[in-house]
C-alpha cells in the first residue's frame, strides 16, 4: 500500500480508538456550541490532537487544515482533517460517524482515508491507484439513470440561506429516485458512493474537511465529483455533487433549475 496512505491509516485508527473510548460514557463528555447547530466536544479535540501528532511525527513540514484547530503552516503539502465527522450523531449515540483524513499536494488530492471505527470499515485511496474498503477494490455503482437510484444528501443545518433552493432540489430528487438518505456524516456518505452502496450524493455548505477524503475515494472508484454547476470548484464553493457519470449528470439536471447566482458562484 502507498506509504503515505499507511501513515494516514495509522492516524485514523488512533483517532478511532479515542472516539470509541468515550462512546460508552457520552453523558460525561464536555460539549461546547461553536454556532447554531454546530458543536464541538473534548472528543473532537482529543482525536484531532492524536491525528496531528501522528502526521507531524512523519511529516513535520507539512501544512494542516483541521476542523477544530484550523490552518497550521503553509506549503505544497496540506493534510485536511476531520477527527469526528458526524459530531451530532456521535453525541446522541447515533451510530454513524467517521474519521476523515486527506492529503492535498499543490491543491490536488493525493491520498485519502475515511474510517468507521464502529464497523471497522477502512476506506482508502491514493491518486492513480484506486480505492479500497479494507482489502476490497471499490467501484461506484453502474446504475444508468436516477430511476431506482438511492441518493445520499445532507441538510443545510448550519447555514440556511439557501434552504428554499435545497428543498426544491430535495423535492425533485425525491420524485425522480427510489429514495433519499441523510445519515449525517458526509465523509461516510461519500465513501458509500465510492463503494456502490448509494448511487449519488449532493450537499450544500460543507467544509473542505467534510469532503476532501471522500472526493478522492469516489474519483478513484470511477465516479465524478463536481460543484453544483458541474465545474471543478467544489473546494471553493463547498457545494458538491457526486456519482457515476450518468447519475451525476442526471442529478445536475435536476439541481440546475434551483441554482441562484450565489450558488453558481
mmCIF file of N, CA and C in Angstrom, residues 7-8 13-14 22 31 34 41 61 70 75 118 163 172 186-188 197 210 215 225 237 239 243 264-265:
data_model
loop_
_atom_site.group_PDB
_atom_site.id
_atom_site.type_symbol
_atom_site.label_atom_id
_atom_site.label_comp_id
_atom_site.label_asym_id
_atom_site.label_seq_id
_atom_site.Cartn_x
_atom_site.Cartn_y
_atom_site.Cartn_z
ATOM 1 N N UNK A 7 0.501 5.921 6.692
ATOM 2 C CA UNK A 7 0.614 6.862 7.810
ATOM 3 C C UNK A 7 -0.758 7.428 8.165
ATOM 4 N N UNK A 8 -1.539 7.765 7.136
ATOM 5 C CA UNK A 8 -2.880 8.287 7.386
ATOM 6 C C UNK A 8 -3.763 7.234 8.052
ATOM 7 N N UNK A 13 -6.790 5.300 12.690
ATOM 8 C CA UNK A 13 -7.078 4.245 13.677
ATOM 9 C C UNK A 13 -6.839 4.753 15.099
ATOM 10 N N UNK A 14 -5.807 5.552 15.287
ATOM 11 C CA UNK A 14 -5.539 6.118 16.611
ATOM 12 C C UNK A 14 -6.688 7.029 17.042
ATOM 13 N N UNK A 22 -14.597 7.087 24.411
ATOM 14 C CA UNK A 22 -15.588 7.983 25.005
ATOM 15 C C UNK A 22 -17.027 7.541 24.725
ATOM 16 N N UNK A 31 -19.237 19.375 26.133
ATOM 17 C CA UNK A 31 -19.620 19.842 24.804
ATOM 18 C C UNK A 31 -19.751 21.362 24.807
ATOM 19 N N UNK A 34 -20.299 25.844 18.940
ATOM 20 C CA UNK A 34 -19.498 26.742 18.107
ATOM 21 C C UNK A 34 -20.391 27.782 17.435
ATOM 22 N N UNK A 41 -16.744 18.854 20.946
ATOM 23 C CA UNK A 41 -16.588 18.212 22.249
ATOM 24 C C UNK A 41 -15.114 17.969 22.530
ATOM 25 N N UNK A 61 7.046 19.053 8.252
ATOM 26 C CA UNK A 61 6.982 20.301 7.490
ATOM 27 C C UNK A 61 5.650 20.491 6.770
ATOM 28 N N UNK A 70 -7.958 24.542 12.917
ATOM 29 C CA UNK A 70 -7.798 25.434 11.784
ATOM 30 C C UNK A 70 -6.558 25.165 10.946
ATOM 31 N N UNK A 75 2.546 25.618 2.544
ATOM 32 C CA UNK A 75 3.408 24.801 1.700
ATOM 33 C C UNK A 75 2.602 24.002 0.703
ATOM 34 N N UNK A 118 -16.789 2.021 14.389
ATOM 35 C CA UNK A 118 -17.805 1.103 14.908
ATOM 36 C C UNK A 118 -17.909 -0.160 14.060
ATOM 37 N N UNK A 163 -31.960 27.455 1.950
ATOM 38 C CA UNK A 163 -32.849 26.352 2.316
ATOM 39 C C UNK A 163 -33.958 26.150 1.277
ATOM 40 N N UNK A 172 -37.509 17.479 -6.115
ATOM 41 C CA UNK A 172 -37.318 16.903 -7.444
ATOM 42 C C UNK A 172 -36.545 15.599 -7.384
ATOM 43 N N UNK A 186 -20.959 13.284 6.203
ATOM 44 C CA UNK A 186 -20.688 13.469 4.774
ATOM 45 C C UNK A 186 -19.526 12.599 4.296
ATOM 46 N N UNK A 187 -18.508 12.442 5.127
ATOM 47 C CA UNK A 187 -17.363 11.620 4.729
ATOM 48 C C UNK A 187 -17.798 10.183 4.452
ATOM 49 N N UNK A 188 -18.639 9.631 5.325
ATOM 50 C CA UNK A 188 -19.148 8.276 5.097
ATOM 51 C C UNK A 188 -20.125 8.246 3.928
ATOM 52 N N UNK A 197 -22.787 1.641 -2.477
ATOM 53 C CA UNK A 197 -23.916 1.451 -1.560
ATOM 54 C C UNK A 197 -25.023 2.461 -1.837
ATOM 55 N N UNK A 210 -14.898 18.019 5.409
ATOM 56 C CA UNK A 210 -16.034 17.103 5.303
ATOM 57 C C UNK A 210 -15.926 16.207 4.080
ATOM 58 N N UNK A 215 -14.073 12.751 -1.668
ATOM 59 C CA UNK A 215 -13.996 13.107 -3.086
ATOM 60 C C UNK A 215 -12.969 12.247 -3.813
ATOM 61 N N UNK A 225 -16.998 13.943 -9.276
ATOM 62 C CA UNK A 225 -17.305 14.902 -8.218
ATOM 63 C C UNK A 225 -17.159 16.308 -8.786
ATOM 64 N N UNK A 237 -16.500 26.481 -3.542
ATOM 65 C CA UNK A 237 -17.913 26.687 -3.238
ATOM 66 C C UNK A 237 -18.369 25.886 -2.022
ATOM 67 N N UNK A 239 -19.954 23.282 -2.134
ATOM 68 C CA UNK A 239 -21.185 22.618 -2.545
ATOM 69 C C UNK A 239 -20.795 21.507 -3.511
ATOM 70 N N UNK A 243 -21.359 11.053 -8.099
ATOM 71 C CA UNK A 243 -22.000 9.823 -8.542
ATOM 72 C C UNK A 243 -21.246 9.262 -9.725
ATOM 73 N N UNK A 264 -24.228 29.413 -7.890
ATOM 74 C CA UNK A 264 -23.425 29.169 -9.098
ATOM 75 C C UNK A 264 -22.004 29.705 -8.935
ATOM 76 N N UNK A 265 -21.824 30.691 -8.066
ATOM 77 C CA UNK A 265 -20.532 31.367 -7.930
ATOM 78 C C UNK A 265 -19.452 30.431 -7.438
#
